[in-house]
mmCIF file of C-alpha atoms in Angstrom:
data_model
loop_
_atom_site.group_PDB
_atom_site.id
_atom_site.type_symbol
_atom_site.label_atom_id
_atom_site.label_comp_id
_atom_site.label_asym_id
_atom_site.label_seq_id
_atom_site.Cartn_x
_atom_site.Cartn_y
_atom_site.Cartn_z
ATOM 1 C CA UNK A 1 -0.020 0.022 -0.026
ATOM 2 C CA UNK A 2 1.205 3.503 -0.888
ATOM 3 C CA UNK A 3 1.593 5.963 2.075
ATOM 4 C CA UNK A 4 1.070 8.805 -0.464
ATOM 5 C CA UNK A 5 -1.283 11.701 1.059
ATOM 6 C CA UNK A 6 -1.936 12.683 -2.579
ATOM 7 C CA UNK A 7 -1.715 10.576 -5.675
ATOM 8 C CA UNK A 8 -2.530 11.593 -9.174
ATOM 9 C CA UNK A 9 -2.534 8.804 -11.765
ATOM 10 C CA UNK A 10 -2.389 9.639 -15.458
ATOM 11 C CA UNK A 11 -4.572 12.721 -15.020
ATOM 12 C CA UNK A 12 -5.354 14.209 -18.355
ATOM 13 C CA UNK A 13 -7.436 17.569 -19.112
ATOM 14 C CA UNK A 14 -9.071 18.101 -22.443
ATOM 15 C CA UNK A 15 -10.706 21.250 -23.484
ATOM 16 C CA UNK A 16 -12.384 20.531 -26.718
ATOM 17 C CA UNK A 17 -9.639 19.537 -29.198
ATOM 18 C CA UNK A 18 -6.933 21.010 -26.729
ATOM 19 C CA UNK A 19 -5.160 18.627 -24.551
ATOM 20 C CA UNK A 20 -3.795 20.963 -21.691
ATOM 21 C CA UNK A 21 -2.547 18.041 -19.456
ATOM 22 C CA UNK A 22 -1.571 14.708 -20.529
ATOM 23 C CA UNK A 23 -0.909 11.548 -18.227
ATOM 24 C CA UNK A 24 0.142 13.704 -15.140
ATOM 25 C CA UNK A 25 1.260 11.437 -12.266
ATOM 26 C CA UNK A 26 2.456 12.275 -8.905
ATOM 27 C CA UNK A 27 2.894 10.733 -5.504
ATOM 28 C CA UNK A 28 3.199 12.949 -2.508
ATOM 29 C CA UNK A 29 4.093 11.588 0.829
ATOM 30 C CA UNK A 30 3.940 13.243 4.286
ATOM 31 C CA UNK A 31 6.478 16.199 4.764
ATOM 32 C CA UNK A 32 7.670 15.943 1.084
ATOM 33 C CA UNK A 33 8.229 19.306 -0.522
ATOM 34 C CA UNK A 34 7.863 18.961 -4.189
ATOM 35 C CA UNK A 35 8.186 21.525 -6.901
ATOM 36 C CA UNK A 36 6.387 21.379 -10.264
ATOM 37 C CA UNK A 37 8.520 22.868 -12.817
ATOM 38 C CA UNK A 38 7.884 23.841 -16.492
ATOM 39 C CA UNK A 39 7.640 26.791 -18.878
ATOM 40 C CA UNK A 40 4.664 28.953 -19.171
ATOM 41 C CA UNK A 41 1.774 27.045 -20.821
ATOM 42 C CA UNK A 42 3.141 23.601 -19.690
ATOM 43 C CA UNK A 43 0.109 22.721 -17.765
ATOM 44 C CA UNK A 44 1.296 23.592 -14.014
ATOM 45 C CA UNK A 45 -1.833 25.592 -13.074
ATOM 46 C CA UNK A 46 -4.192 23.095 -14.908
ATOM 47 C CA UNK A 47 -2.624 20.379 -12.821
ATOM 48 C CA UNK A 48 -3.481 22.324 -9.700
ATOM 49 C CA UNK A 49 -6.901 22.922 -10.971
ATOM 50 C CA UNK A 50 -7.438 19.196 -11.496
ATOM 51 C CA UNK A 51 -6.107 18.227 -8.081
ATOM 52 C CA UNK A 52 -8.039 20.858 -6.226
ATOM 53 C CA UNK A 53 -11.493 20.275 -8.029
ATOM 54 C CA UNK A 54 -11.512 23.499 -9.947
ATOM 55 C CA UNK A 55 -11.706 21.036 -13.066
ATOM 56 C CA UNK A 56 -12.761 17.396 -13.024
ATOM 57 C CA UNK A 57 -10.307 15.378 -15.076
ATOM 58 C CA UNK A 58 -11.160 14.214 -18.391
ATOM 59 C CA UNK A 59 -8.993 10.965 -17.621
ATOM 60 C CA UNK A 60 -7.002 9.463 -14.840
ATOM 61 C CA UNK A 61 -7.691 9.682 -10.891
ATOM 62 C CA UNK A 62 -6.803 11.772 -7.974
ATOM 63 C CA UNK A 63 -6.652 10.314 -4.599
ATOM 64 C CA UNK A 64 -6.476 12.217 -1.354
ATOM 65 C CA UNK A 65 -5.585 10.113 1.564
ATOM 66 C CA UNK A 66 -6.561 7.237 -0.343
ATOM 67 C CA UNK A 67 -10.018 8.546 -1.319
ATOM 68 C CA UNK A 68 -10.875 9.178 -4.946
ATOM 69 C CA UNK A 69 -11.891 12.849 -5.271
ATOM 70 C CA UNK A 70 -12.592 13.048 -8.964
ATOM 71 C CA UNK A 71 -15.862 15.016 -9.508
ATOM 72 C CA UNK A 72 -15.814 16.553 -6.088
ATOM 73 C CA UNK A 73 -16.159 20.458 -5.632
ATOM 74 C CA UNK A 74 -13.328 22.478 -4.432
ATOM 75 C CA UNK A 75 -14.816 23.072 -1.016
ATOM 76 C CA UNK A 76 -15.206 19.298 -0.568
ATOM 77 C CA UNK A 77 -11.804 18.567 -1.584
ATOM 78 C CA UNK A 78 -10.558 21.387 0.841
ATOM 79 C CA UNK A 79 -12.554 19.771 3.730
ATOM 80 C CA UNK A 80 -10.751 16.506 2.875
ATOM 81 C CA UNK A 81 -7.432 18.092 3.376
ATOM 82 C CA UNK A 82 -6.126 19.873 0.254
ATOM 83 C CA UNK A 83 -5.791 23.678 0.162
ATOM 84 C CA UNK A 84 -4.187 25.810 -2.522
ATOM 85 C CA UNK A 85 -3.241 29.269 -3.563
ATOM 86 C CA UNK A 86 -3.459 30.796 -6.912
ATOM 87 C CA UNK A 87 -1.166 32.111 -9.456
ATOM 88 C CA UNK A 88 -3.104 35.419 -9.522
ATOM 89 C CA UNK A 89 -3.908 36.327 -5.871
ATOM 90 C CA UNK A 90 -7.588 35.570 -4.961
ATOM 91 C CA UNK A 91 -8.242 37.063 -1.551
ATOM 92 C CA UNK A 92 -11.279 38.661 -0.371
ATOM 93 C CA UNK A 93 -10.047 42.031 -0.890
ATOM 94 C CA UNK A 94 -12.354 44.247 0.885
ATOM 95 C CA UNK A 95 -12.210 42.074 4.223
ATOM 96 C CA UNK A 96 -9.438 42.420 6.885
ATOM 97 C CA UNK A 97 -6.624 39.980 6.956
ATOM 98 C CA UNK A 98 -7.929 38.453 9.986
ATOM 99 C CA UNK A 99 -11.272 37.696 8.416
ATOM 100 C CA UNK A 100 -9.660 36.253 5.183
ATOM 101 C CA UNK A 101 -7.920 33.654 7.308
ATOM 102 C CA UNK A 102 -10.891 33.145 9.765
ATOM 103 C CA UNK A 103 -13.102 32.250 6.767
ATOM 104 C CA UNK A 104 -10.771 29.497 5.931
ATOM 105 C CA UNK A 105 -10.896 28.197 9.458
ATOM 106 C CA UNK A 106 -14.532 27.412 9.003
ATOM 107 C CA UNK A 107 -13.634 24.618 6.705
ATOM 108 C CA UNK A 108 -12.731 22.532 9.794
ATOM 109 C CA UNK A 109 -14.468 24.268 12.727
ATOM 110 C CA UNK A 110 -18.170 24.749 11.726
ATOM 111 C CA UNK A 111 -20.964 23.327 13.748
ATOM 112 C CA UNK A 112 -24.719 22.885 13.167
ATOM 113 C CA UNK A 113 -26.181 25.661 10.921
ATOM 114 C CA UNK A 114 -28.821 26.576 13.602
ATOM 115 C CA UNK A 115 -26.248 27.437 16.314
ATOM 116 C CA UNK A 116 -25.310 30.897 14.978
ATOM 117 C CA UNK A 117 -28.894 31.856 14.886
ATOM 118 C CA UNK A 118 -29.284 30.750 18.560
ATOM 119 C CA UNK A 119 -26.006 31.992 19.658
ATOM 120 C CA UNK A 120 -25.062 28.949 21.574
ATOM 121 C CA UNK A 121 -22.109 28.624 23.921
ATOM 122 C CA UNK A 122 -20.520 25.762 21.568
ATOM 123 C CA UNK A 123 -20.845 28.301 18.566
ATOM 124 C CA UNK A 124 -19.230 31.149 20.523
ATOM 125 C CA UNK A 125 -16.373 28.883 21.747
ATOM 126 C CA UNK A 126 -15.609 27.526 18.217
ATOM 127 C CA UNK A 127 -15.549 31.124 16.877
ATOM 128 C CA UNK A 128 -13.333 32.243 19.349
ATOM 129 C CA UNK A 129 -11.041 29.335 18.807
ATOM 130 C CA UNK A 130 -10.973 30.040 15.063
ATOM 131 C CA UNK A 131 -10.179 33.568 15.697
ATOM 132 C CA UNK A 132 -7.368 32.782 17.897
ATOM 133 C CA UNK A 133 -6.025 30.162 15.167
ATOM 134 C CA UNK A 134 -6.381 32.759 12.468
ATOM 135 C CA UNK A 135 -4.316 35.229 14.665
ATOM 136 C CA UNK A 136 -1.847 32.639 15.242
ATOM 137 C CA UNK A 137 -1.460 31.919 11.387
ATOM 138 C CA UNK A 138 -1.085 35.584 10.616
ATOM 139 C CA UNK A 139 1.754 35.757 13.190
ATOM 140 C CA UNK A 140 3.471 32.878 11.674
ATOM 141 C CA UNK A 141 3.304 34.500 8.225
ATOM 142 C CA UNK A 142 4.638 37.832 9.618
ATOM 143 C CA UNK A 143 1.197 39.469 9.488
ATOM 144 C CA UNK A 144 0.413 39.611 13.315
ATOM 145 C CA UNK A 145 0.419 43.321 13.318
ATOM 146 C CA UNK A 146 -1.717 43.800 10.150
ATOM 147 C CA UNK A 147 -4.641 41.744 11.172
ATOM 148 C CA UNK A 148 -7.072 44.513 11.033
ATOM 149 C CA UNK A 149 -5.749 45.899 7.839
ATOM 150 C CA UNK A 150 -8.005 45.474 4.686
ATOM 151 C CA UNK A 151 -6.368 42.957 2.453
ATOM 152 C CA UNK A 152 -6.355 45.098 -0.720
ATOM 153 C CA UNK A 153 -4.382 47.665 1.105
ATOM 154 C CA UNK A 154 -1.505 45.297 1.889
ATOM 155 C CA UNK A 155 1.685 45.332 -0.177
ATOM 156 C CA UNK A 156 1.895 42.555 -2.722
ATOM 157 C CA UNK A 157 4.410 40.405 -0.867
ATOM 158 C CA UNK A 158 2.171 40.642 2.107
ATOM 159 C CA UNK A 159 -0.938 39.574 0.009
ATOM 160 C CA UNK A 160 1.048 36.470 -1.086
ATOM 161 C CA UNK A 161 1.653 35.612 2.536
ATOM 162 C CA UNK A 162 -1.820 36.251 3.477
ATOM 163 C CA UNK A 163 -3.177 33.902 0.786
ATOM 164 C CA UNK A 164 -0.922 31.181 2.246
ATOM 165 C CA UNK A 165 -2.026 32.098 5.809
ATOM 166 C CA UNK A 166 -5.584 31.700 4.605
ATOM 167 C CA UNK A 167 -4.881 28.183 3.005
ATOM 168 C CA UNK A 168 -3.295 27.020 6.240
ATOM 169 C CA UNK A 169 -6.469 27.998 7.937
ATOM 170 C CA UNK A 170 -8.247 25.072 6.551
ATOM 171 C CA UNK A 171 -5.637 22.790 8.271
ATOM 172 C CA UNK A 172 -4.676 20.924 5.100
ATOM 173 C CA UNK A 173 -2.664 17.643 4.770
ATOM 174 C CA UNK A 174 -1.496 18.902 1.426
ATOM 175 C CA UNK A 175 -0.732 22.554 0.528
ATOM 176 C CA UNK A 176 -0.421 23.441 -3.186
ATOM 177 C CA UNK A 177 1.167 26.696 -3.770
ATOM 178 C CA UNK A 178 0.762 28.007 -7.390
ATOM 179 C CA UNK A 179 3.854 30.308 -8.199
ATOM 180 C CA UNK A 180 3.764 31.741 -4.573
ATOM 181 C CA UNK A 181 6.833 34.052 -5.326
ATOM 182 C CA UNK A 182 5.481 35.483 -8.606
ATOM 183 C CA UNK A 183 6.088 39.022 -8.457
ATOM 184 C CA UNK A 184 8.396 39.146 -5.556
ATOM 185 C CA UNK A 185 11.833 40.433 -5.447
ATOM 186 C CA UNK A 186 15.006 38.216 -4.579
ATOM 187 C CA UNK A 187 14.870 39.154 -0.924
ATOM 188 C CA UNK A 188 11.116 38.386 -0.593
ATOM 189 C CA UNK A 189 11.473 35.342 -2.482
ATOM 190 C CA UNK A 190 14.281 33.945 -0.276
ATOM 191 C CA UNK A 191 12.339 34.740 2.898
ATOM 192 C CA UNK A 192 9.288 33.060 1.358
ATOM 193 C CA UNK A 193 11.346 29.930 0.586
ATOM 194 C CA UNK A 194 12.654 29.681 4.254
ATOM 195 C CA UNK A 195 9.068 30.315 5.638
ATOM 196 C CA UNK A 196 7.776 27.392 3.386
ATOM 197 C CA UNK A 197 10.384 25.163 4.654
ATOM 198 C CA UNK A 198 9.528 25.956 8.252
ATOM 199 C CA UNK A 199 5.706 25.353 7.673
ATOM 200 C CA UNK A 200 6.575 21.936 6.218
ATOM 201 C CA UNK A 201 8.666 21.176 9.335
#
């Protein structure tokens, strides 16, 4: 039996007559740090989209923790343990940094739908826990003092870090980062590489 937390087997994506991804296979084991390398147009983002449920593979299979996830919606795959960032930053730009991360924490921490309406103690405790976790993740990403700042007002490099903090809020087993250093200078890129290594550890 494979101990892979993520396995893609001959994943192919077709869009009409265009084959954007052909026989993509990958096995990722716990604590592995793997880079997906290729020129523009090689299909790297398409691979991430197929793994995360943005696209349903035309052929092949994707298994997360041994469970086949082909055809599941992105939020379902996220709840099973795969989170991602995007090549083009996709934050809730008009919300605070804290709220961006707190939203992701709901992927793991929500209770029954009726609890918020009744304001139960269990709901309040879960919300407090998610806020504390969001604050902790902002601190890990060097954004602890920017929690109340609106996301769109953060500098570009900090928006990248915020997107990673939000992905971590879902407590993933697998974290896919799509060009996380795009648009960063050399100093920012080195700092981010070190931080990713620390997150993995």
